[in-house]
XYZ file of C-alpha atoms in Angstrom:
378
model
C 0.763 15.451 -10.076
C 2.959 15.520 -13.029
C 3.993 12.075 -14.385
C 6.142 12.846 -17.502
C 9.355 12.334 -15.616
C 8.337 8.876 -14.658
C 7.284 8.072 -18.294
C 10.659 9.301 -19.323
C 12.409 6.949 -16.957
C 10.324 3.940 -18.026
C 11.004 4.701 -21.632
C 14.700 5.071 -21.197
C 14.568 1.585 -19.515
C 12.572 0.314 -22.400
C 15.138 1.660 -24.788
C 18.074 -0.035 -23.053
C 16.159 -3.399 -23.096
C 15.117 -3.114 -26.652
C 11.343 -2.822 -25.699
C 9.253 -0.818 -28.242
C 6.000 -1.013 -26.396
C 4.806 -1.860 -22.763
C 1.462 -3.236 -21.636
C 1.017 -2.428 -17.986
C -1.854 -3.867 -15.966
C -1.244 -3.060 -12.226
C -3.651 -0.321 -11.289
C -1.062 1.134 -8.836
C 1.520 1.357 -11.471
C -1.073 2.902 -13.915
C -1.942 5.478 -11.298
C 1.759 6.223 -10.711
C 2.379 6.818 -14.436
C -0.929 8.517 -15.432
C -2.647 9.757 -12.313
C -5.701 7.569 -12.997
C -7.255 4.905 -10.892
C -10.620 3.424 -11.215
C -12.630 0.867 -9.128
C -11.810 -2.432 -10.741
C -14.315 -5.490 -10.742
C -14.257 -7.521 -13.891
C -13.372 -5.017 -16.683
C -9.653 -4.654 -17.374
C -7.983 -1.429 -17.852
C -4.705 -1.510 -19.789
C -1.937 1.278 -19.886
C 0.176 1.156 -23.154
C 3.447 2.920 -23.194
C 5.171 3.397 -26.492
C 8.222 5.485 -27.611
C 6.248 8.590 -28.395
C 2.799 8.236 -26.947
C 0.655 6.654 -24.107
C -2.648 5.081 -24.519
C -5.244 3.798 -22.008
C -7.705 1.041 -22.935
C -10.853 1.314 -20.690
C -14.488 -0.172 -20.545
C -17.114 2.133 -21.752
C -18.311 2.929 -18.248
C -14.864 4.480 -17.485
C -14.717 6.462 -20.697
C -15.696 9.919 -19.236
C -13.583 9.281 -16.166
C -10.484 8.377 -18.030
C -10.785 11.284 -20.322
C -11.029 13.692 -17.618
C -8.355 12.447 -15.328
C -5.707 10.148 -17.045
C -2.549 11.898 -18.306
C -2.254 10.118 -21.511
C -2.336 10.807 -25.199
C -5.226 8.648 -26.443
C -8.060 6.806 -24.719
C -9.327 3.623 -26.487
C -12.676 2.275 -25.400
C -14.288 -1.121 -25.540
C -18.021 -1.455 -24.823
C -20.557 -3.893 -23.502
C -23.858 -2.432 -24.576
C -25.326 -3.176 -27.994
C -25.641 0.433 -29.032
C -21.967 0.708 -29.258
C -20.967 -2.879 -30.015
C -19.732 -2.035 -33.608
C -16.913 0.102 -31.801
C -15.515 -3.077 -30.210
C -16.449 -5.130 -27.267
C -13.187 -6.834 -26.312
C -10.177 -5.192 -24.809
C -7.934 -7.682 -26.525
C -9.029 -6.359 -29.888
C -7.700 -2.878 -28.872
C -4.380 -4.402 -27.625
C -4.114 -6.182 -30.950
C -4.788 -2.951 -32.919
C -2.059 -1.218 -31.094
C 0.410 -3.938 -31.594
C -0.326 -4.569 -35.140
C 1.931 -1.683 -36.436
C 5.021 -3.429 -34.882
C 6.990 -6.379 -36.312
C 6.254 -9.677 -34.768
C 9.764 -10.414 -33.571
C 10.093 -7.458 -31.125
C 9.877 -7.301 -27.427
C 6.594 -6.196 -25.751
C 6.991 -5.195 -22.043
C 4.574 -6.563 -19.492
C 4.411 -6.252 -15.769
C 4.687 -9.902 -15.430
C 3.943 -10.057 -11.580
C 0.484 -8.667 -12.144
C -0.582 -9.343 -15.719
C -2.608 -12.672 -16.086
C -1.171 -15.648 -17.730
C -4.038 -15.425 -20.310
C -2.984 -11.843 -21.278
C 0.656 -12.879 -21.504
C -0.142 -15.772 -23.693
C -2.298 -13.688 -25.943
C 0.532 -11.355 -26.758
C 2.958 -14.245 -27.102
C 0.477 -15.863 -29.521
C 0.469 -12.548 -31.473
C 4.161 -13.444 -32.334
C 5.885 -11.077 -29.820
C 8.666 -11.719 -27.225
C 7.531 -10.803 -23.777
C 9.931 -9.059 -21.394
C 9.243 -7.786 -17.782
C 8.842 -4.055 -17.126
C 7.078 -4.491 -13.680
C 10.378 -4.752 -11.750
C 11.571 -1.538 -13.122
C 8.417 0.350 -12.133
C 8.481 -1.148 -8.547
C 11.963 0.186 -8.193
C 11.031 3.563 -9.550
C 8.523 3.821 -6.732
C 10.945 3.031 -4.052
C 11.965 6.719 -3.576
C 9.141 9.284 -3.251
C 9.351 12.891 -4.661
C 8.410 15.992 -2.767
C 4.988 15.897 -4.099
C 4.488 12.278 -3.128
C 5.824 12.879 0.395
C 3.591 15.986 0.903
C 0.501 13.881 0.308
C 1.742 10.995 2.485
C 2.405 13.456 5.346
C -1.079 14.951 4.991
C -2.498 11.221 5.032
C -0.398 10.942 8.202
C -2.125 13.888 9.803
C -5.492 12.550 8.971
C -4.741 8.845 10.239
C -3.571 10.552 13.520
C -6.878 12.156 13.811
C -8.874 8.993 13.076
C -6.993 6.856 15.546
C -7.037 9.470 18.374
C -10.862 9.909 17.828
C -11.459 6.000 17.757
C -9.325 5.501 20.877
C -10.936 8.258 22.898
C -14.103 6.200 22.617
C -12.449 2.886 23.588
C -14.864 0.909 26.165
C -16.319 -2.235 26.614
C -19.884 -3.077 25.314
C -19.448 -1.744 21.659
C -18.717 -3.929 18.663
C -15.459 -3.719 16.761
C -17.079 -2.036 13.801
C -18.910 0.367 16.027
C -15.532 1.152 17.600
C -14.037 1.897 14.155
C -16.942 3.975 13.091
C -16.053 6.850 15.514
C -12.623 7.523 14.028
C -14.164 7.115 10.529
C -16.741 9.783 11.115
C -14.072 12.080 12.336
C -12.003 11.350 9.105
C -14.763 11.958 6.861
C -15.671 15.254 8.458
C -12.046 16.614 8.430
C -11.302 15.537 4.976
C -14.565 17.147 3.573
C -13.679 20.396 5.445
C -9.979 20.666 4.615
C -9.789 18.908 1.149
C -12.550 19.947 -1.246
C -12.942 17.409 -4.334
C -10.296 15.029 -2.719
C -10.473 11.422 -3.148
C -10.414 9.434 0.248
C -9.864 5.868 0.895
C -9.047 3.868 3.996
C -8.370 0.592 5.497
C -9.448 0.041 9.186
C -9.652 -3.115 11.381
C -9.704 -3.701 15.134
C -9.636 -7.413 16.056
C -10.153 -7.960 19.712
C -9.634 -10.528 22.368
C -7.140 -13.329 22.679
C -8.375 -15.416 19.730
C -8.691 -12.712 17.138
C -5.754 -10.441 17.886
C -3.247 -13.406 17.064
C -4.566 -13.084 13.490
C -2.548 -10.076 12.142
C -4.890 -9.372 9.117
C -8.371 -10.102 10.150
C -11.305 -7.474 9.587
C -13.389 -5.997 12.165
C -16.613 -7.773 12.849
C -19.543 -7.516 15.229
C -17.854 -9.041 18.241
C -18.460 -6.947 21.303
C -15.501 -5.457 23.173
C -15.261 -6.904 26.543
C -13.267 -5.997 29.839
C -9.924 -7.727 29.758
C -9.643 -7.481 25.934
C -6.559 -6.644 23.993
C -7.474 -4.798 20.775
C -5.138 -4.066 17.837
C -6.469 -0.961 16.097
C -4.939 -0.542 12.564
C -5.867 2.331 10.174
C -4.535 3.470 6.754
C -5.743 6.691 5.352
C -5.326 7.305 1.635
C -5.614 10.915 0.328
C -5.603 11.542 -3.282
C -3.827 8.156 -3.955
C -1.173 8.337 -1.071
C -1.405 6.638 2.338
C 0.011 6.511 5.840
C -0.544 3.959 8.498
C -0.913 4.053 12.204
C -1.590 1.068 14.638
C -1.957 0.692 18.239
C -2.358 -2.155 20.764
C -4.718 -1.119 23.531
C -6.254 -2.738 26.525
C -9.730 -2.580 28.056
C -9.076 -2.908 31.543
C -5.893 -3.910 33.271
C -3.654 -6.282 31.356
C -2.145 -9.291 32.881
C 1.434 -9.412 33.929
C 2.435 -11.547 30.951
C 0.512 -9.303 28.630
C 2.372 -6.260 30.075
C 5.704 -7.944 29.585
C 5.002 -9.074 25.901
C 3.610 -5.476 25.113
C 6.860 -3.946 26.438
C 8.959 -6.192 24.383
C 6.986 -5.229 21.264
C 7.069 -1.514 22.141
C 10.816 -1.584 22.793
C 11.447 -3.477 19.413
C 9.534 -0.916 17.519
C 11.252 2.038 19.291
C 14.638 0.362 18.584
C 13.834 0.005 14.850
C 12.504 3.541 14.527
C 15.582 5.003 16.192
C 17.910 2.860 13.919
C 16.256 3.342 10.541
C 18.047 5.971 8.288
C 19.573 6.243 4.760
C 22.671 4.132 4.423
C 21.675 1.086 6.681
C 20.182 -2.026 4.984
C 16.546 -3.211 5.096
C 17.912 -6.418 6.720
C 19.568 -4.456 9.572
C 16.317 -2.637 10.598
C 14.609 -6.023 10.827
C 17.532 -7.425 12.741
C 17.669 -4.878 15.503
C 13.946 -5.246 16.178
C 14.038 -9.110 16.204
C 17.200 -8.902 18.465
C 14.958 -7.299 21.244
C 12.363 -9.971 20.673
C 14.808 -12.791 20.552
C 16.403 -11.824 23.922
C 13.102 -12.315 25.708
C 12.725 -15.789 23.952
C 9.660 -14.651 21.815
C 11.192 -15.024 18.257
C 8.934 -17.937 17.190
C 5.859 -15.491 17.910
C 7.249 -12.649 15.830
C 5.757 -14.135 12.577
C 6.251 -11.258 10.125
C 8.815 -8.592 8.913
C 9.409 -5.515 10.897
C 7.892 -3.269 8.221
C 7.089 -2.430 4.576
C 7.140 0.414 2.197
C 4.085 2.504 1.906
C 2.794 5.056 -0.572
C 0.478 4.326 -3.391
C -0.121 0.644 -2.331
C -0.867 -0.768 1.179
C 2.296 -2.693 1.172
C 5.100 -1.680 -1.179
C 8.602 -2.769 -1.876
C 11.202 -2.726 -0.547
C 10.413 -4.627 2.632
C 12.281 -4.587 5.848
C 13.088 -8.341 5.990
C 15.716 -10.477 7.421
C 16.830 -11.475 3.835
C 16.899 -8.065 2.144
C 20.381 -6.539 1.730
C 19.094 -3.287 -0.057
C 20.633 -0.063 1.254
C 17.903 2.420 2.128
C 17.729 5.799 0.667
C 16.615 9.262 1.503
C 12.876 9.732 0.346
C 11.850 6.084 1.205
C 8.724 5.728 3.345
C 8.185 2.936 5.778
C 5.957 1.469 8.296
C 7.640 0.176 11.464
C 5.563 -2.580 12.976
C 7.048 -5.631 14.758
C 4.452 -7.769 16.107
C 4.164 -10.665 18.646
C 1.352 -13.106 18.577
C 1.007 -15.709 21.290
C -2.058 -18.151 21.180
C -3.924 -17.841 24.374
C -2.349 -14.488 25.353
C -3.065 -12.314 22.441
C -1.365 -10.232 19.666
C 0.639 -7.088 20.296
C 1.636 -4.656 17.521
C 2.128 -0.877 17.039
C 2.778 0.641 13.618
C 4.046 4.045 12.639
C 4.963 5.713 9.286
C 8.437 7.287 8.839
C 9.999 9.256 5.977
C 13.754 8.684 5.462
C 15.528 12.007 5.620
C 19.133 13.230 4.925
C 19.452 13.456 8.781
C 17.630 10.053 9.648
C 13.913 9.852 9.533
C 10.770 12.001 10.176
C 7.977 10.396 12.016
C 4.552 11.422 10.507
C 2.163 9.389 12.753
C 1.849 10.233 16.300
C -0.176 8.666 19.206
C 1.155 7.582 22.627
C 2.834 4.155 22.493
C 3.384 3.614 26.192
C 1.315 1.069 28.111
C -0.077 3.446 30.769
C -1.637 5.702 27.827
C -3.248 2.591 26.107
C -5.257 1.030 28.982
C -8.911 2.181 28.930
C -11.305 1.519 31.674
């Protein structure tokens, strides 16, 4: 995937702001601008964007990987084994070397929402003024291009398969992680068959029961699914760096009258938001139309999060569909629509689907039945 047009847009912003060089630490921003992402533990990776070249500073164990994948002009390497210690062991030495050719009073761009205070102070102590470039990159990522949307759509197909496979096995007597594993096996098999040499990542969780489903972000564990349980099955599938999300609330055995009612409020709120969202409306309005459905049933206090979020490279991306966001939505944005209701003692209820905003409205790229009768498993 070409990234030169993205670098050109960032450089134009840098020129307007009087920034000669930018130091970018966010791994998702780095991937967006260079096509490179590595598994990070404790070894920093740094992207440096200058007027006429790009450099990436990587630890020695990522040297071969970066040289094979990263769309940059130069790779600078720091090492942590004695045989290469004379080449440099500290990433800060590499940053200092790059910046040393610049006069000390100029601006250095940093993605301030991600870069550590230690790194920011290090650059300031070299005598440079620090200016944020992170917000610009975040905004650049709002609208997806055709290549990005194609990857997201294929991730949508794969997440459909994984969720369908998992829910086909829904029954009492298995653990949450065993429940997840069915769809994961189907996902692995399909991806290996259809996408040779692809990179696959995923997020999956299936909290169950009245106590665990009211915690919206809790990972699957070894709790055994029981008759009478509510389960919120969540999946994101990430194919070659781009992702889609699909979530369904299901029941093992017949739900109670109150569970049925609450489920229907959640389902109608999601349906209303999906029918409403399109280019030209605001993020705030999408949240409002979903929350209006929930408020009319007196459940507003239990709808404890926004109605949705952007999705693409990151699991959650701006702009968010929140009550306080006046941003006008545009064609090419990609969103999850996921109003949730969480009532202690009764359980949690949330569906999520991924939609691409189009000139004519939106395109749904995740699909599994949403109606209650299709989501009760004996």
